[in-house]
Amino acid sequence: MEIAKNVRDFLVGMKETLSPEEDQLLSSLQTLHEKYLNIMEDFSVEVSEKALSMSPESRMEAHQLRLKIYQDWRARLMERVFDNSKEIASAEDAKSHVPECDCCCCELTRRLDSYEIVTADYIQAADRFNINRQWEHLQAKYVGTGHADTTKFEWAVNQHRDTLASHLGHSDMMAYFAVAENESMGRVRYNMLEKILQPCGPPPQKEEE
């Protein structure tokens, strides 16, 4: 979804002509609009980085969230710029703002803060979902191997540690699960699982008594 980088272009078509107050106010809102663009860009980058490990439903929810934020930001700009621009333009000239100030700049800034919180919460929720989903996948496929008995917390810690130890050449978890399902690959899968759950290698063999 392409978003206009100039706040004037963002609201194009909403009104044929602008009053001097509206024109002045739009000029002062470009910095806030650029912050909105940065929030959306950061969110899109994070979603793209996690796309391979996200379910189709999660990717669709991310797209819907972007669309809802886009619509909300556009509506807020229209409301504040076109509905009462004379009053707001005078408030913009104030040198100081009290807490809970309802001027255009302060209200839109608070709105941007809420967008940052919502997108950050979504990414965290997606991470928790992926950890739970992959752990359940592990439990279902490797019952009886000993590794399936690890707790969810232990598995998450090991998964994170494996990511940090990528220099050891461990395969990506999702690529590992994509290995063909057949008996000839069973031992390869089991050995790779040991590396994933124990990045530093399997524990030393105990000497037989």
PDB file of C-alpha atoms in Angstrom:
ATOM      1  CA  MET A   1       0.000   0.000   0.000  1.00  0.00           C
ATOM      2  CA  GLU A   2       1.654   3.197  -1.228  1.00  0.00           C
ATOM      3  CA  ILE A   3       1.256   6.159   1.135  1.00  0.00           C
ATOM      4  CA  ALA A   4       1.789   9.756   0.015  1.00  0.00           C
ATOM      5  CA  LYS A   5       4.860  11.231   1.676  1.00  0.00           C
ATOM      6  CA  ASN A   6       3.506  14.790   1.552  1.00  0.00           C
ATOM      7  CA  VAL A   7       0.603  15.500   3.878  1.00  0.00           C
ATOM      8  CA  ARG A   8      -1.067  17.647   1.204  1.00  0.00           C
ATOM      9  CA  ASP A   9      -0.991  14.765  -1.272  1.00  0.00           C
ATOM     10  CA  PHE A  10      -2.229  12.448   1.461  1.00  0.00           C
ATOM     11  CA  LEU A  11      -5.432  14.494   1.747  1.00  0.00           C
ATOM     12  CA  VAL A  12      -5.779  15.324  -1.954  1.00  0.00           C
ATOM     13  CA  GLY A  13      -9.348  15.214  -3.204  1.00  0.00           C
ATOM     14  CA  MET A  14     -10.849  15.855   0.210  1.00  0.00           C
ATOM     15  CA  LYS A  15     -11.359  19.534  -0.536  1.00  0.00           C
ATOM     16  CA  GLU A  16     -10.907  21.511  -3.754  1.00  0.00           C
ATOM     17  CA  THR A  17      -9.597  24.711  -2.176  1.00  0.00           C
ATOM     18  CA  LEU A  18      -7.925  25.375   1.162  1.00  0.00           C
ATOM     19  CA  SER A  19      -8.462  28.391   3.373  1.00  0.00           C
ATOM     20  CA  PRO A  20      -5.350  30.276   4.557  1.00  0.00           C
ATOM     21  CA  GLU A  21      -5.772  28.724   8.022  1.00  0.00           C
ATOM     22  CA  GLU A  22      -6.056  25.219   6.592  1.00  0.00           C
ATOM     23  CA  ASP A  23      -3.050  25.763   4.355  1.00  0.00           C
ATOM     24  CA  GLN A  24      -0.980  27.032   7.279  1.00  0.00           C
ATOM     25  CA  LEU A  25      -2.009  24.131   9.475  1.00  0.00           C
ATOM     26  CA  LEU A  26      -1.232  21.532   6.814  1.00  0.00           C
ATOM     27  CA  SER A  27       2.273  22.935   6.470  1.00  0.00           C
ATOM     28  CA  SER A  28       2.835  22.563  10.211  1.00  0.00           C
ATOM     29  CA  LEU A  29       1.677  18.917  10.164  1.00  0.00           C
ATOM     30  CA  GLN A  30       4.266  17.597   7.701  1.00  0.00           C
ATOM     31  CA  THR A  31       6.634  16.552  10.506  1.00  0.00           C
ATOM     32  CA  LEU A  32       3.883  14.559  12.220  1.00  0.00           C
ATOM     33  CA  HIS A  33       2.939  12.926   8.926  1.00  0.00           C
ATOM     34  CA  GLU A  34       6.566  11.897   8.431  1.00  0.00           C
ATOM     35  CA  LYS A  35       6.540  10.288  11.881  1.00  0.00           C
ATOM     36  CA  TYR A  36       3.425   8.360  10.847  1.00  0.00           C
ATOM     37  CA  LEU A  37       5.251   7.198   7.698  1.00  0.00           C
ATOM     38  CA  ASN A  38       8.198   6.009   9.795  1.00  0.00           C
ATOM     39  CA  ILE A  39       5.904   4.030  12.105  1.00  0.00           C
ATOM     40  CA  MET A  40       4.272   2.305   9.140  1.00  0.00           C
ATOM     41  CA  GLU A  41       7.629   1.636   7.480  1.00  0.00           C
ATOM     42  CA  ASP A  42       9.093   0.082  10.640  1.00  0.00           C
ATOM     43  CA  PHE A  43       5.995  -2.076  11.087  1.00  0.00           C
ATOM     44  CA  SER A  44       6.109  -3.252   7.461  1.00  0.00           C
ATOM     45  CA  VAL A  45       9.806  -4.143   7.772  1.00  0.00           C
ATOM     46  CA  GLU A  46       9.233  -6.176  10.952  1.00  0.00           C
ATOM     47  CA  VAL A  47       6.291  -8.022   9.403  1.00  0.00           C
ATOM     48  CA  SER A  48       8.345  -8.769   6.271  1.00  0.00           C
ATOM     49  CA  GLU A  49      11.205 -10.148   8.376  1.00  0.00           C
ATOM     50  CA  LYS A  50       8.818 -12.508  10.157  1.00  0.00           C
ATOM     51  CA  ALA A  51       6.689 -13.348   7.104  1.00  0.00           C
ATOM     52  CA  LEU A  52       8.109 -16.847   6.602  1.00  0.00           C
ATOM     53  CA  SER A  53       7.299 -17.859  10.165  1.00  0.00           C
ATOM     54  CA  MET A  54       3.863 -16.204  10.261  1.00  0.00           C
ATOM     55  CA  SER A  55       0.633 -17.971   9.406  1.00  0.00           C
ATOM     56  CA  PRO A  56      -1.434 -16.669   6.448  1.00  0.00           C
ATOM     57  CA  GLU A  57      -3.998 -15.445   8.981  1.00  0.00           C
ATOM     58  CA  SER A  58      -1.356 -13.432  10.851  1.00  0.00           C
ATOM     59  CA  ARG A  59      -0.108 -11.840   7.642  1.00  0.00           C
ATOM     60  CA  MET A  60      -3.676 -10.895   6.724  1.00  0.00           C
ATOM     61  CA  GLU A  61      -4.209  -9.407  10.185  1.00  0.00           C
ATOM     62  CA  ALA A  62      -1.040  -7.340   9.763  1.00  0.00           C
ATOM     63  CA  HIS A  63      -2.335  -5.994   6.450  1.00  0.00           C
ATOM     64  CA  GLN A  64      -5.701  -5.177   8.023  1.00  0.00           C
ATOM     65  CA  LEU A  65      -3.985  -3.407  10.911  1.00  0.00           C
ATOM     66  CA  ARG A  66      -1.975  -1.259   8.483  1.00  0.00           C
ATOM     67  CA  LEU A  67      -5.186  -0.407   6.626  1.00  0.00           C
ATOM     68  CA  LYS A  68      -7.048   0.509   9.819  1.00  0.00           C
ATOM     69  CA  ILE A  69      -4.228   2.773  11.001  1.00  0.00           C
ATOM     70  CA  TYR A  70      -4.085   4.392   7.548  1.00  0.00           C
ATOM     71  CA  GLN A  71      -7.827   5.088   7.619  1.00  0.00           C
ATOM     72  CA  ASP A  72      -7.701   6.380  11.190  1.00  0.00           C
ATOM     73  CA  TRP A  73      -4.786   8.740  10.489  1.00  0.00           C
ATOM     74  CA  ARG A  74      -6.484  10.117   7.385  1.00  0.00           C
ATOM     75  CA  ALA A  75      -9.747  10.635   9.294  1.00  0.00           C
ATOM     76  CA  ARG A  76      -7.953  12.380  12.179  1.00  0.00           C
ATOM     77  CA  LEU A  77      -6.153  14.736   9.820  1.00  0.00           C
ATOM     78  CA  MET A  78      -9.365  15.598   7.995  1.00  0.00           C
ATOM     79  CA  GLU A  79     -11.209  16.160  11.259  1.00  0.00           C
ATOM     80  CA  ARG A  80      -8.584  18.447  12.755  1.00  0.00           C
ATOM     81  CA  VAL A  81      -7.630  20.338   9.606  1.00  0.00           C
ATOM     82  CA  PHE A  82     -10.968  20.883   7.889  1.00  0.00           C
ATOM     83  CA  ASP A  83     -13.538  21.008  10.701  1.00  0.00           C
ATOM     84  CA  ASN A  84     -12.172  23.721  12.972  1.00  0.00           C
ATOM     85  CA  SER A  85      -8.911  24.896  11.457  1.00  0.00           C
ATOM     86  CA  LYS A  86      -9.270  28.536  12.571  1.00  0.00           C
ATOM     87  CA  GLU A  87      -9.412  27.630  16.240  1.00  0.00           C
ATOM     88  CA  ILE A  88      -6.617  25.081  15.956  1.00  0.00           C
ATOM     89  CA  ALA A  89      -4.348  27.332  13.917  1.00  0.00           C
ATOM     90  CA  SER A  90      -4.412  29.900  16.699  1.00  0.00           C
ATOM     91  CA  ALA A  91      -3.675  27.190  19.266  1.00  0.00           C
ATOM     92  CA  GLU A  92      -0.674  26.114  17.198  1.00  0.00           C
ATOM     93  CA  ASP A  93       0.897  29.519  17.801  1.00  0.00           C
ATOM     94  CA  ALA A  94       1.018  28.935  21.545  1.00  0.00           C
ATOM     95  CA  LYS A  95       4.553  28.681  22.925  1.00  0.00           C
ATOM     96  CA  SER A  96       3.699  26.059  25.531  1.00  0.00           C
ATOM     97  CA  HIS A  97       1.252  23.202  25.856  1.00  0.00           C
ATOM     98  CA  VAL A  98      -0.343  22.051  29.082  1.00  0.00           C
ATOM     99  CA  PRO A  99      -0.900  18.341  29.800  1.00  0.00           C
ATOM    100  CA  GLU A 100      -3.924  16.944  27.962  1.00  0.00           C
ATOM    101  CA  CYS A 101      -3.812  19.895  25.565  1.00  0.00           C
ATOM    102  CA  ASP A 102      -6.390  19.336  22.822  1.00  0.00           C
ATOM    103  CA  CYS A 103      -4.679  21.368  20.115  1.00  0.00           C
ATOM    104  CA  CYS A 104      -4.134  19.717  16.758  1.00  0.00           C
ATOM    105  CA  CYS A 105      -0.436  19.023  17.271  1.00  0.00           C
ATOM    106  CA  CYS A 106      -0.826  17.443  20.711  1.00  0.00           C
ATOM    107  CA  GLU A 107      -3.832  15.318  19.793  1.00  0.00           C
ATOM    108  CA  LEU A 108      -2.224  13.955  16.642  1.00  0.00           C
ATOM    109  CA  THR A 109       1.015  13.292  18.522  1.00  0.00           C
ATOM    110  CA  ARG A 110      -0.891  11.215  21.083  1.00  0.00           C
ATOM    111  CA  ARG A 111      -2.535   9.360  18.214  1.00  0.00           C
ATOM    112  CA  LEU A 112       0.855   8.524  16.737  1.00  0.00           C
ATOM    113  CA  ASP A 113       2.016   7.250  20.129  1.00  0.00           C
ATOM    114  CA  SER A 114      -0.973   4.905  20.198  1.00  0.00           C
ATOM    115  CA  TYR A 115      -0.047   3.587  16.731  1.00  0.00           C
ATOM    116  CA  GLU A 116       3.449   2.749  17.973  1.00  0.00           C
ATOM    117  CA  ILE A 117       2.009   0.863  20.948  1.00  0.00           C
ATOM    118  CA  VAL A 118      -0.475  -1.088  18.818  1.00  0.00           C
ATOM    119  CA  THR A 119       2.089  -2.149  16.210  1.00  0.00           C
ATOM    120  CA  ALA A 120       4.654  -3.114  18.872  1.00  0.00           C
ATOM    121  CA  ASP A 121       2.027  -5.185  20.695  1.00  0.00           C
ATOM    122  CA  TYR A 122       1.122  -6.942  17.454  1.00  0.00           C
ATOM    123  CA  ILE A 123       4.745  -7.927  16.777  1.00  0.00           C
ATOM    124  CA  GLN A 124       5.132  -9.252  20.341  1.00  0.00           C
ATOM    125  CA  ALA A 125       1.892 -11.219  20.025  1.00  0.00           C
ATOM    126  CA  ALA A 126       3.074 -12.676  16.712  1.00  0.00           C
ATOM    127  CA  ASP A 127       6.349 -13.764  18.345  1.00  0.00           C
ATOM    128  CA  ARG A 128       4.484 -15.468  21.200  1.00  0.00           C
ATOM    129  CA  PHE A 129       2.187 -17.204  18.718  1.00  0.00           C
ATOM    130  CA  ASN A 130       5.119 -18.470  16.656  1.00  0.00           C
ATOM    131  CA  ILE A 131       6.943 -19.820  19.713  1.00  0.00           C
ATOM    132  CA  ASN A 132       3.807 -21.653  20.869  1.00  0.00           C
ATOM    133  CA  ARG A 133       3.026 -22.958  17.382  1.00  0.00           C
ATOM    134  CA  GLN A 134       6.545 -24.262  16.725  1.00  0.00           C
ATOM    135  CA  TRP A 135       6.796 -25.812  20.181  1.00  0.00           C
ATOM    136  CA  GLU A 136       3.461 -27.629  19.688  1.00  0.00           C
ATOM    137  CA  HIS A 137       4.721 -28.805  16.294  1.00  0.00           C
ATOM    138  CA  LEU A 138       7.834 -30.140  18.004  1.00  0.00           C
ATOM    139  CA  GLN A 139       5.782 -31.905  20.668  1.00  0.00           C
ATOM    140  CA  ALA A 140       3.554 -33.584  18.077  1.00  0.00           C
ATOM    141  CA  LYS A 141       6.371 -34.888  15.879  1.00  0.00           C
ATOM    142  CA  TYR A 142       9.010 -35.930  18.380  1.00  0.00           C
ATOM    143  CA  VAL A 143       7.148 -37.601  21.231  1.00  0.00           C
ATOM    144  CA  GLY A 144       9.353 -40.398  22.513  1.00  0.00           C
ATOM    145  CA  THR A 145      12.663 -38.857  21.467  1.00  0.00           C
ATOM    146  CA  GLY A 146      13.227 -37.224  24.845  1.00  0.00           C
ATOM    147  CA  HIS A 147      13.367 -33.765  23.307  1.00  0.00           C
ATOM    148  CA  ALA A 148       9.594 -33.490  23.120  1.00  0.00           C
ATOM    149  CA  ASP A 149       9.494 -33.466  26.928  1.00  0.00           C
ATOM    150  CA  THR A 150      11.191 -30.083  27.197  1.00  0.00           C
ATOM    151  CA  THR A 151       9.048 -27.313  28.662  1.00  0.00           C
ATOM    152  CA  LYS A 152       7.819 -24.458  26.516  1.00  0.00           C
ATOM    153  CA  PHE A 153      10.113 -22.035  28.353  1.00  0.00           C
ATOM    154  CA  GLU A 154      13.169 -24.271  27.940  1.00  0.00           C
ATOM    155  CA  TRP A 155      12.447 -24.700  24.248  1.00  0.00           C
ATOM    156  CA  ALA A 156      12.030 -20.936  23.739  1.00  0.00           C
ATOM    157  CA  VAL A 157      15.318 -20.242  25.534  1.00  0.00           C
ATOM    158  CA  ASN A 158      17.140 -22.835  23.464  1.00  0.00           C
ATOM    159  CA  GLN A 159      15.574 -21.508  20.270  1.00  0.00           C
ATOM    160  CA  HIS A 160      16.728 -17.984  21.126  1.00  0.00           C
ATOM    161  CA  ARG A 161      20.204 -19.240  22.050  1.00  0.00           C
ATOM    162  CA  ASP A 162      20.418 -21.072  18.747  1.00  0.00           C
ATOM    163  CA  THR A 163      19.609 -17.851  16.911  1.00  0.00           C
ATOM    164  CA  LEU A 164      22.449 -16.100  18.721  1.00  0.00           C
ATOM    165  CA  ALA A 165      24.772 -18.991  17.901  1.00  0.00           C
ATOM    166  CA  SER A 166      24.039 -18.893  14.169  1.00  0.00           C
ATOM    167  CA  HIS A 167      27.786 -18.796  13.456  1.00  0.00           C
ATOM    168  CA  LEU A 168      27.833 -22.526  14.231  1.00  0.00           C
ATOM    169  CA  GLY A 169      25.956 -23.103  10.990  1.00  0.00           C
ATOM    170  CA  HIS A 170      22.653 -24.345  12.394  1.00  0.00           C
ATOM    171  CA  SER A 171      19.758 -24.467   9.957  1.00  0.00           C
ATOM    172  CA  ASP A 172      16.782 -22.171  10.357  1.00  0.00           C
ATOM    173  CA  MET A 173      14.011 -23.804  12.404  1.00  0.00           C
ATOM    174  CA  MET A 174      11.322 -23.479   9.756  1.00  0.00           C
ATOM    175  CA  ALA A 175      13.642 -24.726   6.995  1.00  0.00           C
ATOM    176  CA  TYR A 176      14.461 -27.674   9.228  1.00  0.00           C
ATOM    177  CA  PHE A 177      10.798 -28.565   9.639  1.00  0.00           C
ATOM    178  CA  ALA A 178      10.402 -28.394   5.851  1.00  0.00           C
ATOM    179  CA  VAL A 179      12.663 -31.443   5.329  1.00  0.00           C
ATOM    180  CA  ALA A 180      10.783 -34.213   3.494  1.00  0.00           C
ATOM    181  CA  GLU A 181       8.849 -36.641   5.665  1.00  0.00           C
ATOM    182  CA  ASN A 182      10.351 -40.070   5.079  1.00  0.00           C
ATOM    183  CA  GLU A 183      12.112 -42.764   7.056  1.00  0.00           C
ATOM    184  CA  SER A 184      15.498 -42.264   5.394  1.00  0.00           C
ATOM    185  CA  MET A 185      15.653 -38.708   6.772  1.00  0.00           C
ATOM    186  CA  GLY A 186      14.583 -39.708  10.262  1.00  0.00           C
ATOM    187  CA  ARG A 187      18.093 -39.883  11.711  1.00  0.00           C
ATOM    188  CA  VAL A 188      19.122 -36.617  10.023  1.00  0.00           C
ATOM    189  CA  ARG A 189      16.088 -34.881  11.507  1.00  0.00           C
ATOM    190  CA  TYR A 190      16.813 -36.292  14.953  1.00  0.00           C
ATOM    191  CA  ASN A 191      20.465 -35.206  14.857  1.00  0.00           C
ATOM    192  CA  MET A 192      19.524 -31.741  13.653  1.00  0.00           C
ATOM    193  CA  LEU A 193      16.949 -31.507  16.427  1.00  0.00           C
ATOM    194  CA  GLU A 194      19.705 -32.134  18.970  1.00  0.00           C
ATOM    195  CA  LYS A 195      21.680 -29.238  17.524  1.00  0.00           C
ATOM    196  CA  ILE A 196      18.663 -26.941  17.599  1.00  0.00           C
ATOM    197  CA  LEU A 197      17.774 -27.704  21.182  1.00  0.00           C
ATOM    198  CA  GLN A 198      21.392 -27.805  22.344  1.00  0.00           C
ATOM    199  CA  PRO A 199      23.374 -25.328  20.210  1.00  0.00           C
ATOM    200  CA  CYS A 200      26.661 -26.159  21.917  1.00  0.00           C
ATOM    201  CA  GLY A 201      26.319 -29.823  21.022  1.00  0.00           C
ATOM    202  CA  PRO A 202      24.840 -32.860  22.762  1.00  0.00           C
ATOM    203  CA  PRO A 203      25.876 -33.607  26.344  1.00  0.00           C
ATOM    204  CA  PRO A 204      28.884 -35.924  26.805  1.00  0.00           C
ATOM    205  CA  GLN A 205      28.125 -39.616  26.900  1.00  0.00           C
ATOM    206  CA  LYS A 206      28.054 -41.111  30.374  1.00  0.00           C
ATOM    207  CA  GLU A 207      30.577 -43.843  30.990  1.00  0.00           C
ATOM    208  CA  GLU A 208      29.029 -47.224  31.467  1.00  0.00           C
ATOM    209  CA  GLU A 209      29.348 -48.515  34.992  1.00  0.00           C
TER     210      GLU A 209
END
